[in-house]
């Protein structure tokens, strides 16, 4: 769970951070980190916001920062240019389809939130456990706000390890014909059905087959 405060002022120096906070629902260090990673990508790849699939993001986490990336880069799950690898890392690969250039942006282990404010961790634990007083909630929000400000102001090289990479450019998103599942009747993309007894069956209705013990 992330440290959270209501949308407010920490991103005013960065044009669209308030929009990212509104989209995400609150301001937190994770959102700020993803937003800064997206800033790095747009600058290094000399790219504007992706209107279609000009830019591709491969995210290795599904945490808060991904929302900042969606707002700033225009890489979204719905357009098919935001792809996930469930590696549990704050690591993002950005690819410019037009030039073939790609960079990988990874959180720098030396930039540690707990080292910025060693007293935040025990306070965060009390808040998340529902044990914090009103005064402790207020203190938590203020400490979190200061950390978000630090993230938004820090040099990119302090926040991240940034390197150019050779990345395989993913195929553009395709629109597949839908077919009815023979069991539940729901329309399912033909790329997401299995065949059982000669009939199309969706993943949810299909029987798992395995010979592993």
Short mmCIF file of the C-alpha atoms (twelve columns), coordinates in Angstrom:
data_MODEL
# 
_entry.id   MODEL 
# 
loop_
_atom_site.group_PDB 
_atom_site.id 
_atom_site.type_symbol 
_atom_site.label_atom_id 
_atom_site.label_alt_id 
_atom_site.label_comp_id 
_atom_site.label_asym_id 
_atom_site.label_seq_id 
_atom_site.Cartn_x 
_atom_site.Cartn_y 
_atom_site.Cartn_z 
_atom_site.pdbx_PDB_model_num 
ATOM 1   C CA . UNK A 1   0.000   0.000   0.000   1 
ATOM 2   C CA . UNK A 2   1.305   3.456   -0.865  1 
ATOM 3   C CA . UNK A 3   1.672   6.576   1.253   1 
ATOM 4   C CA . UNK A 4   -1.221  8.808   0.252   1 
ATOM 5   C CA . UNK A 5   -2.318  12.414  0.522   1 
ATOM 6   C CA . UNK A 6   -5.130  14.201  -1.312  1 
ATOM 7   C CA . UNK A 7   -4.263  15.797  -4.680  1 
ATOM 8   C CA . UNK A 8   -2.567  19.116  -3.971  1 
ATOM 9   C CA . UNK A 9   0.424   21.255  -4.736  1 
ATOM 10  C CA . UNK A 10  3.552   19.029  -4.990  1 
ATOM 11  C CA . UNK A 11  3.365   18.783  -8.768  1 
ATOM 12  C CA . UNK A 12  2.679   22.378  -9.693  1 
ATOM 13  C CA . UNK A 13  6.179   22.729  -11.148 1 
ATOM 14  C CA . UNK A 14  5.423   19.807  -13.479 1 
ATOM 15  C CA . UNK A 15  2.575   20.670  -15.810 1 
ATOM 16  C CA . UNK A 16  0.513   17.489  -15.750 1 
ATOM 17  C CA . UNK A 17  1.230   16.046  -12.317 1 
ATOM 18  C CA . UNK A 18  -2.034  17.437  -10.933 1 
ATOM 19  C CA . UNK A 19  -3.832  15.630  -13.754 1 
ATOM 20  C CA . UNK A 20  -2.005  12.414  -12.871 1 
ATOM 21  C CA . UNK A 21  -2.983  12.839  -9.210  1 
ATOM 22  C CA . UNK A 22  -6.626  13.356  -10.159 1 
ATOM 23  C CA . UNK A 23  -6.538  10.252  -12.359 1 
ATOM 24  C CA . UNK A 24  -4.855  8.165   -9.656  1 
ATOM 25  C CA . UNK A 25  -7.032  9.527   -6.859  1 
ATOM 26  C CA . UNK A 26  -4.305  10.798  -4.547  1 
ATOM 27  C CA . UNK A 27  -0.699  11.951  -4.420  1 
ATOM 28  C CA . UNK A 28  1.927   9.455   -3.291  1 
ATOM 29  C CA . UNK A 29  5.638   8.732   -3.786  1 
ATOM 30  C CA . UNK A 30  4.875   5.897   -6.184  1 
ATOM 31  C CA . UNK A 31  2.821   8.124   -8.468  1 
ATOM 32  C CA . UNK A 32  5.539   10.778  -8.426  1 
ATOM 33  C CA . UNK A 33  8.205   8.194   -9.259  1 
ATOM 34  C CA . UNK A 34  6.286   6.908   -12.270 1 
ATOM 35  C CA . UNK A 35  5.587   10.433  -13.445 1 
ATOM 36  C CA . UNK A 36  9.268   11.354  -13.265 1 
ATOM 37  C CA . UNK A 37  10.192  8.170   -15.161 1 
ATOM 38  C CA . UNK A 38  7.766   9.216   -17.895 1 
ATOM 39  C CA . UNK A 39  9.340   12.688  -18.022 1 
ATOM 40  C CA . UNK A 40  12.726  11.066  -18.552 1 
ATOM 41  C CA . UNK A 41  11.345  8.900   -21.353 1 
ATOM 42  C CA . UNK A 42  9.721   11.740  -23.269 1 
ATOM 43  C CA . UNK A 43  12.873  13.844  -23.027 1 
ATOM 44  C CA . UNK A 44  15.398  11.125  -23.876 1 
ATOM 45  C CA . UNK A 45  13.338  9.649   -26.715 1 
ATOM 46  C CA . UNK A 46  12.404  13.094  -28.057 1 
ATOM 47  C CA . UNK A 47  8.783   12.051  -28.076 1 
ATOM 48  C CA . UNK A 48  5.529   13.824  -27.438 1 
ATOM 49  C CA . UNK A 49  2.517   12.219  -25.799 1 
ATOM 50  C CA . UNK A 50  1.459   9.128   -27.713 1 
ATOM 51  C CA . UNK A 51  -1.822  9.773   -29.501 1 
ATOM 52  C CA . UNK A 52  -1.915  6.250   -30.907 1 
ATOM 53  C CA . UNK A 53  0.902   3.717   -30.445 1 
ATOM 54  C CA . UNK A 54  3.912   5.845   -31.366 1 
ATOM 55  C CA . UNK A 55  5.334   5.225   -27.901 1 
ATOM 56  C CA . UNK A 56  5.296   1.898   -26.061 1 
ATOM 57  C CA . UNK A 57  5.828   1.319   -22.337 1 
ATOM 58  C CA . UNK A 58  6.704   -2.043  -20.833 1 
ATOM 59  C CA . UNK A 59  6.083   -1.826  -17.083 1 
ATOM 60  C CA . UNK A 60  7.520   -4.398  -14.701 1 
ATOM 61  C CA . UNK A 61  5.088   -3.464  -11.929 1 
ATOM 62  C CA . UNK A 62  1.390   -2.712  -11.638 1 
ATOM 63  C CA . UNK A 63  1.912   -0.235  -8.787  1 
ATOM 64  C CA . UNK A 64  0.978   3.453   -8.473  1 
ATOM 65  C CA . UNK A 65  3.642   4.799   -10.816 1 
ATOM 66  C CA . UNK A 66  1.972   3.229   -13.831 1 
ATOM 67  C CA . UNK A 67  -0.875  5.742   -13.564 1 
ATOM 68  C CA . UNK A 68  1.565   8.632   -13.827 1 
ATOM 69  C CA . UNK A 69  3.073   7.010   -16.906 1 
ATOM 70  C CA . UNK A 70  -0.332  6.571   -18.541 1 
ATOM 71  C CA . UNK A 71  -1.278  10.219  -18.082 1 
ATOM 72  C CA . UNK A 72  2.006   11.713  -19.246 1 
ATOM 73  C CA . UNK A 73  3.016   9.349   -22.068 1 
ATOM 74  C CA . UNK A 74  -0.376  8.339   -23.433 1 
ATOM 75  C CA . UNK A 75  0.634   4.684   -23.133 1 
ATOM 76  C CA . UNK A 76  -2.492  2.954   -21.857 1 
ATOM 77  C CA . UNK A 77  -3.786  -0.570  -21.465 1 
ATOM 78  C CA . UNK A 78  -6.790  0.219   -23.639 1 
ATOM 79  C CA . UNK A 79  -4.672  1.352   -26.595 1 
ATOM 80  C CA . UNK A 80  -2.413  -1.651  -26.284 1 
ATOM 81  C CA . UNK A 81  0.816   0.318   -25.927 1 
ATOM 82  C CA . UNK A 82  1.139   -0.295  -22.180 1 
ATOM 83  C CA . UNK A 83  2.399   -3.818  -21.588 1 
ATOM 84  C CA . UNK A 84  3.039   -5.561  -18.277 1 
ATOM 85  C CA . UNK A 85  5.678   -7.971  -17.077 1 
ATOM 86  C CA . UNK A 86  4.891   -8.997  -13.515 1 
ATOM 87  C CA . UNK A 87  8.448   -8.766  -12.186 1 
ATOM 88  C CA . UNK A 88  7.673   -6.688  -9.099  1 
ATOM 89  C CA . UNK A 89  10.219  -4.024  -10.082 1 
ATOM 90  C CA . UNK A 90  9.897   -0.274  -10.485 1 
ATOM 91  C CA . UNK A 91  11.421  -0.679  -13.929 1 
ATOM 92  C CA . UNK A 92  10.044  0.674   -17.178 1 
ATOM 93  C CA . UNK A 93  11.170  0.272   -20.773 1 
ATOM 94  C CA . UNK A 94  10.043  2.996   -23.157 1 
ATOM 95  C CA . UNK A 95  10.221  2.482   -26.926 1 
ATOM 96  C CA . UNK A 96  9.796   5.060   -29.680 1 
ATOM 97  C CA . UNK A 97  8.315   3.176   -32.638 1 
ATOM 98  C CA . UNK A 98  9.209   5.937   -35.085 1 
ATOM 99  C CA . UNK A 99  12.936  5.860   -34.340 1 
ATOM 100 C CA . UNK A 100 13.409  2.427   -32.771 1 
ATOM 101 C CA . UNK A 101 15.151  4.057   -29.804 1 
ATOM 102 C CA . UNK A 102 14.477  2.596   -26.362 1 
ATOM 103 C CA . UNK A 103 15.513  3.272   -22.777 1 
ATOM 104 C CA . UNK A 104 15.077  1.372   -19.532 1 
ATOM 105 C CA . UNK A 105 14.403  3.445   -16.432 1 
ATOM 106 C CA . UNK A 106 14.847  1.678   -13.087 1 
ATOM 107 C CA . UNK A 107 14.458  3.060   -9.574  1 
ATOM 108 C CA . UNK A 108 17.865  3.790   -8.091  1 
ATOM 109 C CA . UNK A 109 18.388  1.760   -4.887  1 
ATOM 110 C CA . UNK A 110 20.429  4.626   -3.456  1 
ATOM 111 C CA . UNK A 111 17.364  6.892   -3.495  1 
ATOM 112 C CA . UNK A 112 15.511  5.403   -0.566  1 
ATOM 113 C CA . UNK A 113 12.345  6.907   0.871   1 
ATOM 114 C CA . UNK A 114 13.040  5.542   4.339   1 
ATOM 115 C CA . UNK A 115 16.450  7.203   4.360   1 
ATOM 116 C CA . UNK A 116 14.829  10.529  3.447   1 
ATOM 117 C CA . UNK A 117 12.606  10.276  6.511   1 
ATOM 118 C CA . UNK A 118 13.489  7.407   8.888   1 
ATOM 119 C CA . UNK A 119 10.523  8.252   11.126  1 
ATOM 120 C CA . UNK A 120 7.993   7.739   8.349   1 
ATOM 121 C CA . UNK A 121 7.973   3.918   8.346   1 
ATOM 122 C CA . UNK A 122 6.634   3.417   11.907  1 
ATOM 123 C CA . UNK A 123 4.127   6.221   11.382  1 
ATOM 124 C CA . UNK A 124 3.004   4.659   8.099   1 
ATOM 125 C CA . UNK A 125 2.503   1.334   9.876   1 
ATOM 126 C CA . UNK A 126 0.197   2.950   12.437  1 
ATOM 127 C CA . UNK A 127 -1.809  4.664   9.692   1 
ATOM 128 C CA . UNK A 128 -2.187  1.489   7.619   1 
ATOM 129 C CA . UNK A 129 -3.198  -0.524  10.690  1 
ATOM 130 C CA . UNK A 130 -5.878  2.007   11.596  1 
ATOM 131 C CA . UNK A 131 -4.174  2.904   14.878  1 
ATOM 132 C CA . UNK A 132 -3.122  6.477   14.098  1 
ATOM 133 C CA . UNK A 133 -4.625  9.474   15.864  1 
ATOM 134 C CA . UNK A 134 -5.871  12.498  13.939  1 
ATOM 135 C CA . UNK A 135 -2.624  14.266  14.764  1 
ATOM 136 C CA . UNK A 136 -0.610  11.314  13.466  1 
ATOM 137 C CA . UNK A 137 -2.656  11.258  10.252  1 
ATOM 138 C CA . UNK A 138 -1.888  14.933  9.718   1 
ATOM 139 C CA . UNK A 139 1.800   14.343  10.414  1 
ATOM 140 C CA . UNK A 140 1.824   11.387  8.018   1 
ATOM 141 C CA . UNK A 141 0.308   13.451  5.216   1 
ATOM 142 C CA . UNK A 142 2.793   16.261  5.776   1 
ATOM 143 C CA . UNK A 143 5.790   13.914  5.809   1 
ATOM 144 C CA . UNK A 144 4.508   12.202  2.660   1 
ATOM 145 C CA . UNK A 145 4.023   15.566  0.961   1 
ATOM 146 C CA . UNK A 146 7.649   16.464  1.647   1 
ATOM 147 C CA . UNK A 147 8.856   13.173  0.171   1 
ATOM 148 C CA . UNK A 148 6.760   13.694  -2.960  1 
ATOM 149 C CA . UNK A 149 8.249   17.168  -3.321  1 
ATOM 150 C CA . UNK A 150 11.736  15.692  -2.984  1 
ATOM 151 C CA . UNK A 151 10.987  13.177  -5.741  1 
ATOM 152 C CA . UNK A 152 9.591   15.845  -8.036  1 
ATOM 153 C CA . UNK A 153 12.640  18.091  -7.535  1 
ATOM 154 C CA . UNK A 154 15.435  15.489  -7.545  1 
ATOM 155 C CA . UNK A 155 17.710  15.134  -10.595 1 
ATOM 156 C CA . UNK A 156 16.632  12.219  -12.766 1 
ATOM 157 C CA . UNK A 157 20.046  10.577  -12.402 1 
ATOM 158 C CA . UNK A 158 19.569  10.534  -8.629  1 
ATOM 159 C CA . UNK A 159 16.156  8.897   -8.874  1 
ATOM 160 C CA . UNK A 160 16.877  6.364   -11.590 1 
ATOM 161 C CA . UNK A 161 19.368  4.183   -13.356 1 
ATOM 162 C CA . UNK A 162 18.812  5.107   -17.006 1 
ATOM 163 C CA . UNK A 163 20.297  3.278   -19.957 1 
ATOM 164 C CA . UNK A 164 19.679  2.863   -23.640 1 
ATOM 165 C CA . UNK A 165 18.648  -0.663  -24.596 1 
ATOM 166 C CA . UNK A 166 18.039  -2.724  -27.700 1 
ATOM 167 C CA . UNK A 167 14.378  -3.614  -27.371 1 
ATOM 168 C CA . UNK A 168 12.219  -5.693  -29.643 1 
ATOM 169 C CA . UNK A 169 9.361   -3.488  -30.776 1 
ATOM 170 C CA . UNK A 170 6.069   -5.208  -29.895 1 
ATOM 171 C CA . UNK A 171 3.513   -5.827  -32.595 1 
ATOM 172 C CA . UNK A 172 0.838   -3.166  -32.778 1 
ATOM 173 C CA . UNK A 173 -2.422  -3.988  -31.042 1 
ATOM 174 C CA . UNK A 174 -4.754  -6.054  -33.201 1 
ATOM 175 C CA . UNK A 175 -8.543  -6.238  -33.246 1 
ATOM 176 C CA . UNK A 176 -9.742  -9.832  -33.327 1 
ATOM 177 C CA . UNK A 177 -13.092 -11.242 -34.347 1 
ATOM 178 C CA . UNK A 178 -15.266 -12.294 -31.405 1 
ATOM 179 C CA . UNK A 179 -16.929 -15.684 -31.173 1 
ATOM 180 C CA . UNK A 180 -19.471 -16.980 -28.637 1 
ATOM 181 C CA . UNK A 181 -18.230 -19.338 -25.956 1 
ATOM 182 C CA . UNK A 182 -19.972 -22.689 -26.351 1 
ATOM 183 C CA . UNK A 183 -20.534 -22.899 -22.578 1 
ATOM 184 C CA . UNK A 184 -21.400 -19.427 -21.257 1 
ATOM 185 C CA . UNK A 185 -22.417 -17.830 -24.551 1 
ATOM 186 C CA . UNK A 186 -20.352 -14.689 -23.952 1 
ATOM 187 C CA . UNK A 187 -18.561 -13.158 -26.915 1 
ATOM 188 C CA . UNK A 188 -14.814 -13.718 -26.681 1 
ATOM 189 C CA . UNK A 189 -11.917 -12.580 -28.866 1 
ATOM 190 C CA . UNK A 190 -10.874 -15.512 -31.024 1 
ATOM 191 C CA . UNK A 191 -7.296  -15.060 -29.810 1 
ATOM 192 C CA . UNK A 192 -8.507  -15.879 -26.286 1 
ATOM 193 C CA . UNK A 193 -10.489 -19.062 -26.798 1 
ATOM 194 C CA . UNK A 194 -9.595  -22.707 -26.538 1 
ATOM 195 C CA . UNK A 195 -11.084 -25.613 -28.436 1 
ATOM 196 C CA . UNK A 196 -12.826 -28.365 -26.483 1 
ATOM 197 C CA . UNK A 197 -14.624 -31.174 -28.291 1 
ATOM 198 C CA . UNK A 198 -14.421 -29.124 -31.473 1 
ATOM 199 C CA . UNK A 199 -16.092 -26.073 -29.909 1 
ATOM 200 C CA . UNK A 200 -14.774 -22.632 -28.954 1 
ATOM 201 C CA . UNK A 201 -14.608 -22.174 -25.180 1 
ATOM 202 C CA . UNK A 202 -13.422 -19.083 -23.278 1 
ATOM 203 C CA . UNK A 203 -10.583 -19.323 -20.770 1 
ATOM 204 C CA . UNK A 204 -12.948 -19.011 -17.805 1 
ATOM 205 C CA . UNK A 205 -15.032 -21.987 -18.930 1 
ATOM 206 C CA . UNK A 206 -12.273 -24.205 -20.261 1 
ATOM 207 C CA . UNK A 207 -10.984 -27.236 -18.396 1 
ATOM 208 C CA . UNK A 208 -7.352  -27.003 -17.415 1 
ATOM 209 C CA . UNK A 209 -5.263  -29.859 -18.772 1 
ATOM 210 C CA . UNK A 210 -2.013  -30.797 -17.131 1 
ATOM 211 C CA . UNK A 211 0.097   -33.921 -16.722 1 
ATOM 212 C CA . UNK A 212 2.203   -32.349 -13.987 1 
ATOM 213 C CA . UNK A 213 1.935   -33.993 -10.569 1 
# 
